[in-house]
């Protein structure tokens, strides 16, 4: 008495199909290997590049931080002997310019020049 | 017992903070000077405070003025005040101060972030307001020129009336032409004197000089 499992196995058309030829097997293998290589290579590259990217990002952050620090220090540091003039954007027709100087004695002068000023 | 100990420590800290605050920044001395290139070198009318004299001595080589006159002196904790200038001109002074780090009482080692504004009374607050004043100013100047031209032919009561009208126009013109003169932001240490000033571009024979001193208290 055949059970259901045996009946299905005997009537399975796939079982009677001829197997893949060696050429087909090799072609499939090559395709799989190529795909696998294509998939794995970028991942490996990105993992290799990540420390470099991190280092570059850190370097950029440092550069930005240092330049901001230098600018802030220039504005506020009393030890600076001479600070280049700082142009105040003209809010009105009367153009103003501002200059900050530190005297050798340490006293700071913050001077505003007006284009038109009659005292 | 633990509570008592914690309370004692808290009290001790409070006393220490209060004692330290005795040396803290108390306010600002604002001395308004007029620097002039004309006249004999003079500084006799200057306030006797050594810090102010030192500050002026430090900066006099950088400024073109031969003599200095005190126009007004004020003491401020911050906020606004009005100072007298030359020829009845008055100036509004605003001082906005905060400490670095913010919110903490300013002791000996702190830094003060200072915003200093000085403007003629009635100054336009923005460029559009200033532009809006230009037409009435032109009109008033025209009226004034007309009255001045009529002066030689005027006599008696008419002459007096025209002079009064010219003086009134001058006052109105001064208000209408009032400007913001100094608008500076800088940092100060307690006890430091900063010289803030303004003059005409290219020199001019007069300049307004403000000696701003952060006054510390205690000890």
Short mmCIF file of C-alpha atoms in Angstrom, two decimals:
data_model
loop_
_atom_site.label_atom_id
_atom_site.label_comp_id
_atom_site.label_asym_id
_atom_site.label_seq_id
_atom_site.Cartn_x
_atom_site.Cartn_y
_atom_site.Cartn_z
CA UNK A 1 0.00 0.00 0.00
CA UNK A 2 1.52 3.23 -1.13
CA UNK A 3 1.19 6.14 1.18
CA UNK A 4 0.69 9.69 0.06
CA UNK A 5 4.33 10.57 0.40
CA UNK A 6 5.45 7.79 -1.95
CA UNK A 7 2.77 8.69 -4.49
CA UNK A 8 3.86 12.33 -4.57
CA UNK A 9 7.52 11.35 -4.93
CA UNK A 10 6.82 8.93 -7.79
CA UNK A 11 4.66 11.45 -9.70
CA UNK A 12 7.05 14.38 -9.19
CA UNK A 13 8.01 15.57 -12.70
CA UNK A 14 11.13 17.32 -11.42
CA UNK A 15 12.58 14.01 -10.37
CA UNK A 16 12.49 12.83 -13.96
CA UNK A 17 14.09 15.99 -15.39
CA UNK A 18 17.68 15.65 -16.53
CA UNK A 19 20.20 17.37 -14.28
CA UNK A 20 22.00 20.57 -15.18
CA UNK A 21 24.92 20.18 -17.50
CA UNK A 22 28.41 20.87 -16.19
CA UNK A 23 28.54 24.02 -18.31
CA UNK A 24 25.32 25.31 -16.74
CA UNK A 25 26.59 24.49 -13.28
CA UNK A 26 29.86 26.33 -13.93
CA UNK A 27 28.03 29.33 -15.42
CA UNK A 28 25.77 29.52 -12.41
CA UNK A 29 28.72 29.21 -10.06
CA UNK A 30 30.57 31.99 -11.86
CA UNK A 31 27.50 34.21 -11.72
CA UNK A 32 27.10 33.59 -7.99
CA UNK A 33 30.78 34.25 -7.33
CA UNK A 34 30.73 37.46 -9.35
CA UNK A 35 27.60 38.68 -7.56
CA UNK A 36 29.06 37.74 -4.20
CA UNK A 37 32.27 39.60 -5.01
CA UNK A 38 30.33 42.65 -6.16
CA UNK A 39 28.32 42.67 -2.96
CA UNK A 40 31.19 42.17 -0.54
CA UNK A 41 33.78 44.55 -2.01
CA UNK A 42 32.02 47.88 -1.28
CA UNK A 43 31.25 46.81 2.25
CA UNK A 44 34.85 45.94 2.87
CA UNK A 45 35.96 49.27 1.35
CA UNK A 46 33.55 51.28 3.47
CA UNK A 47 34.77 49.56 6.62
CA UNK A 48 38.33 50.30 5.61
CA UNK A 49 37.53 53.95 4.87
CA UNK A 50 35.51 54.63 8.00
CA UNK A 51 38.45 55.53 10.26
CA UNK A 52 39.72 57.88 7.57
CA UNK A 53 36.34 59.55 7.28
CA UNK A 54 36.17 59.88 11.04
CA UNK A 55 39.63 61.39 11.14
CA UNK A 56 38.73 63.84 8.39
CA UNK A 57 35.53 64.87 10.19
CA UNK A 58 37.50 65.37 13.41
CA UNK A 59 40.08 67.46 11.57
CA UNK A 60 37.35 69.66 10.09
CA UNK A 61 35.75 70.09 13.54
CA UNK A 62 39.11 71.01 15.04
CA UNK A 63 39.83 73.53 12.30
CA UNK A 64 36.42 75.17 12.72
CA UNK A 65 36.78 75.19 16.50
CA UNK A 66 40.26 76.70 16.40
CA UNK A 67 39.24 79.41 13.92
CA UNK A 68 36.21 80.34 16.08
CA UNK A 69 38.42 80.37 19.16
CA UNK A 70 40.97 82.59 17.47
CA UNK A 71 38.26 85.02 16.38
CA UNK A 72 36.69 85.13 19.83
CA UNK A 73 40.06 85.55 21.44
CA UNK A 74 40.89 88.40 19.11
CA UNK A 75 37.68 90.21 20.08
CA UNK A 76 38.01 89.79 23.78
CA UNK A 77 41.62 89.23 24.68
CA UNK A 78 43.14 92.16 26.51
CA UNK A 79 46.65 90.96 25.66
CA UNK A 80 46.26 91.77 21.99
CA UNK A 81 48.23 94.93 21.37
CA UNK A 82 46.51 95.92 18.20
CA UNK A 83 43.32 94.62 16.71
CA UNK A 84 42.50 95.34 13.09
CA UNK A 85 39.67 97.71 12.52
CA UNK A 86 36.22 96.27 12.69
CA UNK A 87 33.87 97.83 10.22
CA UNK A 88 30.38 98.34 11.53
CA UNK A 89 27.90 97.95 8.69
CA UNK A 90 26.32 101.28 7.92
CA UNK A 91 22.88 101.26 9.49
CA UNK A 92 22.19 104.69 8.14
CA UNK A 93 23.61 107.14 5.69
CA UNK A 94 26.10 108.16 8.40
CA UNK A 95 28.85 105.60 7.94
CA UNK A 96 30.55 104.44 11.11
CA UNK A 97 33.76 102.55 11.61
CA UNK A 98 35.00 101.08 14.82
CA UNK A 99 38.57 100.50 15.89
CA UNK A 100 39.91 98.70 18.93
CA UNK A 101 43.44 99.34 20.14
CA UNK A 102 45.25 98.33 23.30
CA UNK A 103 47.82 100.82 24.53
CA UNK A 104 51.21 99.61 25.78
CA UNK A 105 49.97 100.44 29.29
CA UNK A 106 47.13 97.97 28.84
CA UNK A 107 44.27 100.44 28.50
CA UNK A 108 41.94 99.61 25.68
CA UNK A 109 40.54 102.21 23.32
CA UNK A 110 37.34 101.46 21.44
CA UNK A 111 36.86 104.26 18.97
CA UNK A 112 33.97 104.92 16.61
CA UNK A 113 34.53 107.13 13.59
CA UNK A 114 31.58 108.88 11.99
CA UNK A 115 31.54 110.11 8.48
CA UNK A 116 29.71 113.23 9.59
CA UNK A 117 30.02 114.34 13.19
CA UNK A 118 29.97 117.90 14.40
CA UNK A 119 30.46 118.35 18.10
CA UNK B 1 22.71 65.31 63.65
CA UNK B 2 23.37 64.97 59.93
CA UNK B 3 20.90 67.76 59.23
CA UNK B 4 22.68 70.07 61.64
CA UNK B 5 26.03 69.31 60.00
CA UNK B 6 24.63 69.93 56.50
CA UNK B 7 23.07 73.17 57.69
CA UNK B 8 26.35 74.29 59.21
CA UNK B 9 28.23 73.56 55.99
CA UNK B 10 25.59 75.40 53.95
CA UNK B 11 25.85 78.42 56.26
CA UNK B 12 29.63 78.38 56.04
CA UNK B 13 29.44 78.31 52.24
CA UNK B 14 26.93 81.15 52.23
CA UNK B 15 29.16 83.26 54.47
CA UNK B 16 32.14 82.50 52.22
CA UNK B 17 30.18 83.53 49.12
CA UNK B 18 29.01 86.75 50.78
CA UNK B 19 32.53 87.52 51.95
CA UNK B 20 33.87 86.87 48.47
CA UNK B 21 31.16 89.06 46.99
CA UNK B 22 32.55 91.95 49.03
CA UNK B 23 35.26 92.21 46.38
CA UNK B 24 32.80 91.91 43.53
CA UNK B 25 31.94 94.31 40.79
CA UNK B 26 29.65 97.04 42.07
CA UNK B 27 28.93 99.35 39.16
CA UNK B 28 30.44 101.59 36.55
CA UNK B 29 31.89 105.04 36.65
CA UNK B 30 31.13 106.87 33.42
CA UNK B 31 33.13 110.02 32.76
CA UNK B 32 32.31 111.95 29.61
CA UNK B 33 35.14 114.10 28.30
CA UNK B 34 35.55 116.43 25.38
CA UNK B 35 38.89 116.10 23.67
CA UNK B 36 40.07 119.11 21.69
CA UNK B 37 42.96 119.58 19.32
CA UNK B 38 42.93 123.35 19.85
CA UNK B 39 44.17 125.12 22.94
CA UNK B 40 46.94 124.52 25.42
CA UNK B 41 47.53 121.02 26.75
CA UNK B 42 45.44 120.69 29.85
CA UNK B 43 44.16 118.06 32.16
CA UNK B 44 43.62 120.09 35.29
CA UNK B 45 39.87 119.73 35.21
CA UNK B 46 40.09 115.97 35.04
CA UNK B 47 38.83 113.85 37.92
CA UNK B 48 41.61 113.08 40.40
CA UNK B 49 40.99 109.32 40.41
CA UNK B 50 44.36 107.68 39.67
CA UNK B 51 42.79 104.96 37.48
CA UNK B 52 41.26 107.59 35.21
CA UNK B 53 44.48 109.58 34.98
CA UNK B 54 46.41 106.43 34.18
CA UNK B 55 43.92 105.46 31.47
CA UNK B 56 44.13 108.90 29.87
CA UNK B 57 47.93 108.88 30.07
CA UNK B 58 47.95 105.47 28.42
CA UNK B 59 45.84 106.54 25.49
CA UNK B 60 46.87 110.13 24.92
CA UNK B 61 49.51 109.14 22.40
CA UNK B 62 46.87 107.40 20.34
CA UNK B 63 44.44 110.31 20.37
CA UNK B 64 45.04 113.61 18.59
CA UNK B 65 43.72 115.83 21.38
CA UNK B 66 45.79 118.33 23.33
CA UNK B 67 43.29 119.04 26.04
CA UNK B 68 40.44 117.29 27.77
CA UNK B 69 37.41 118.73 29.56
CA UNK B 70 35.04 116.83 31.81
CA UNK B 71 31.51 117.29 30.52
CA UNK B 72 29.67 115.01 32.94
CA UNK B 73 30.22 112.17 35.37
CA UNK B 74 27.78 109.45 36.32
CA UNK B 75 27.76 106.26 38.32
CA UNK B 76 25.75 103.38 36.94
CA UNK B 77 25.01 99.82 37.93
CA UNK B 78 23.72 99.24 34.43
CA UNK B 79 20.74 100.57 32.54
CA UNK B 80 20.33 104.06 31.18
CA UNK B 81 21.27 107.57 32.12
CA UNK B 82 21.43 110.98 30.50
CA UNK B 83 24.66 112.92 30.36
CA UNK B 84 25.30 116.56 29.60
CA UNK B 85 27.47 117.48 26.67
CA UNK B 86 28.69 120.60 25.00
CA UNK B 87 26.31 123.53 24.27
CA UNK B 88 23.29 121.98 25.99
CA UNK B 89 23.60 118.83 23.94
CA UNK B 90 22.52 115.82 25.95
CA UNK B 91 23.39 112.18 25.45
CA UNK B 92 21.53 109.03 26.37
CA UNK B 93 23.88 106.38 27.70
CA UNK B 94 22.85 102.74 27.90
CA UNK B 95 24.94 100.13 29.62
CA UNK B 96 23.96 96.50 29.39
CA UNK B 97 26.19 94.20 31.40
CA UNK B 98 26.24 90.50 31.97
CA UNK B 99 28.86 88.28 33.47
CA UNK B 100 30.79 85.41 31.99
CA UNK B 101 29.81 82.81 33.10
CA UNK B 102 26.30 84.16 32.93
CA UNK B 103 24.11 84.41 35.97
CA UNK B 104 26.86 84.22 38.57
CA UNK B 105 27.92 87.18 40.72
CA UNK B 106 30.98 88.83 39.23
CA UNK B 107 33.94 88.35 41.49
CA UNK B 108 37.59 89.22 41.04
CA UNK B 109 38.30 86.80 38.23
CA UNK B 110 35.14 87.12 36.21
CA UNK B 111 34.73 88.82 32.87
CA UNK B 112 32.03 91.37 32.14
CA UNK B 113 30.31 91.40 28.81
CA UNK B 114 29.50 95.05 28.17
CA UNK B 115 27.21 96.65 25.63
CA UNK B 116 27.74 100.40 25.60
CA UNK B 117 25.50 102.77 23.66
CA UNK B 118 25.78 106.53 23.52
CA UNK B 119 23.43 108.58 21.41
CA UNK B 120 22.28 112.14 21.09
CA UNK B 121 18.90 112.62 22.77
CA UNK B 122 16.13 111.91 20.29
CA UNK B 123 18.24 109.83 17.93
CA UNK B 124 16.44 107.89 15.25
CA UNK B 125 16.26 104.24 16.18
CA UNK B 126 16.61 102.87 12.67
CA UNK B 127 17.50 103.91 9.15
CA UNK B 128 13.90 104.20 8.00
CA UNK B 129 13.12 106.61 10.84
CA UNK B 130 16.22 108.56 9.94
CA UNK B 131 15.19 108.66 6.31
CA UNK B 132 11.70 109.81 7.32
CA UNK B 133 13.23 112.76 9.15
CA UNK B 134 15.22 113.95 6.16
CA UNK B 135 12.31 115.83 4.55
CA UNK B 136 11.31 117.87 7.64
CA UNK B 137 15.01 118.56 8.24
CA UNK B 138 15.38 119.99 4.74
CA UNK B 139 12.29 122.10 5.30
CA UNK B 140 13.54 123.43 8.65
CA UNK B 141 16.95 124.23 7.18
CA UNK B 142 15.27 126.13 4.39
CA UNK B 143 13.20 128.13 6.93
CA UNK B 144 16.26 128.83 8.99
CA UNK B 145 18.25 130.05 6.00
CA UNK B 146 15.36 132.33 5.06
CA UNK B 147 15.16 133.79 8.59
CA UNK B 148 18.92 134.31 8.72
CA UNK B 149 18.79 136.11 5.39
CA UNK B 150 16.08 138.42 6.78
CA UNK B 151 18.01 139.24 9.97
CA UNK B 152 19.96 142.28 8.65
CA UNK B 153 16.77 144.02 7.63
CA UNK B 154 14.86 143.21 10.83
CA UNK B 155 14.63 145.70 13.69
CA UNK B 156 13.32 145.92 17.21
CA UNK B 157 10.71 143.37 18.19
CA UNK B 158 10.86 141.73 14.79
CA UNK B 159 14.60 141.10 15.15
CA UNK B 160 14.11 139.54 18.56
CA UNK B 161 11.27 137.39 17.29
CA UNK B 162 13.34 136.15 14.37
CA UNK B 163 16.27 135.32 16.64
CA UNK B 164 13.97 133.33 18.91
CA UNK B 165 12.50 131.53 15.92
CA UNK B 166 16.02 130.68 14.68
CA UNK B 167 16.96 129.37 18.13
CA UNK B 168 13.80 127.27 18.20
CA UNK B 169 14.57 125.87 14.76
CA UNK B 170 18.11 125.06 15.92
CA UNK B 171 16.71 123.04 18.82
CA UNK B 172 14.30 121.22 16.53
CA UNK B 173 17.06 120.56 14.03
CA UNK B 174 19.31 119.19 16.76
CA UNK B 175 16.63 116.74 17.83
CA UNK B 176 15.79 115.76 14.27
CA UNK B 177 19.45 115.24 13.37
CA UNK B 178 20.27 113.36 16.58
CA UNK B 179 22.34 110.26 15.92
CA UNK B 180 23.57 107.14 17.54
CA UNK B 181 27.22 107.82 18.23
CA UNK B 182 28.65 104.81 20.00
CA UNK B 183 27.39 101.28 19.78
CA UNK B 184 30.14 99.05 21.14
CA UNK B 185 30.35 95.59 22.61
CA UNK B 186 33.41 94.53 24.56
CA UNK B 187 34.61 92.62 27.58
CA UNK B 188 35.97 94.11 30.79
CA UNK B 189 37.58 92.85 33.90
CA UNK B 190 36.44 94.18 37.27
CA UNK B 191 38.42 97.32 38.08
CA UNK B 192 39.42 97.92 34.47
CA UNK B 193 39.01 101.24 32.69
CA UNK B 194 38.16 101.19 29.00
CA UNK B 195 38.33 104.31 26.88
CA UNK B 196 35.38 104.50 24.52
CA UNK B 197 35.16 107.40 22.14
CA UNK B 198 33.95 108.88 18.94
CA UNK B 199 35.05 111.51 16.47
CA UNK B 200 34.67 112.52 12.88
CA UNK B 201 36.23 110.23 10.34
CA UNK B 202 39.60 111.62 9.41
CA UNK B 203 40.03 113.42 12.72
CA UNK B 204 37.99 116.51 13.39
CA UNK B 205 39.05 118.99 16.04
CA UNK B 206 36.89 117.53 18.79
CA UNK B 207 36.08 114.10 20.06
CA UNK B 208 33.87 112.62 22.75
CA UNK B 209 35.80 110.41 25.13
CA UNK B 210 34.17 108.17 27.71
CA UNK B 211 36.23 106.68 30.52
CA UNK B 212 34.27 103.64 31.58
CA UNK B 213 35.52 102.03 34.76
CA UNK B 214 34.15 98.86 36.26
CA UNK B 215 34.13 99.67 39.97
CA UNK B 216 34.79 96.87 42.41
CA UNK B 217 33.73 97.05 46.02
CA UNK B 218 34.96 95.83 49.40
CA UNK B 219 38.46 95.26 50.76
#
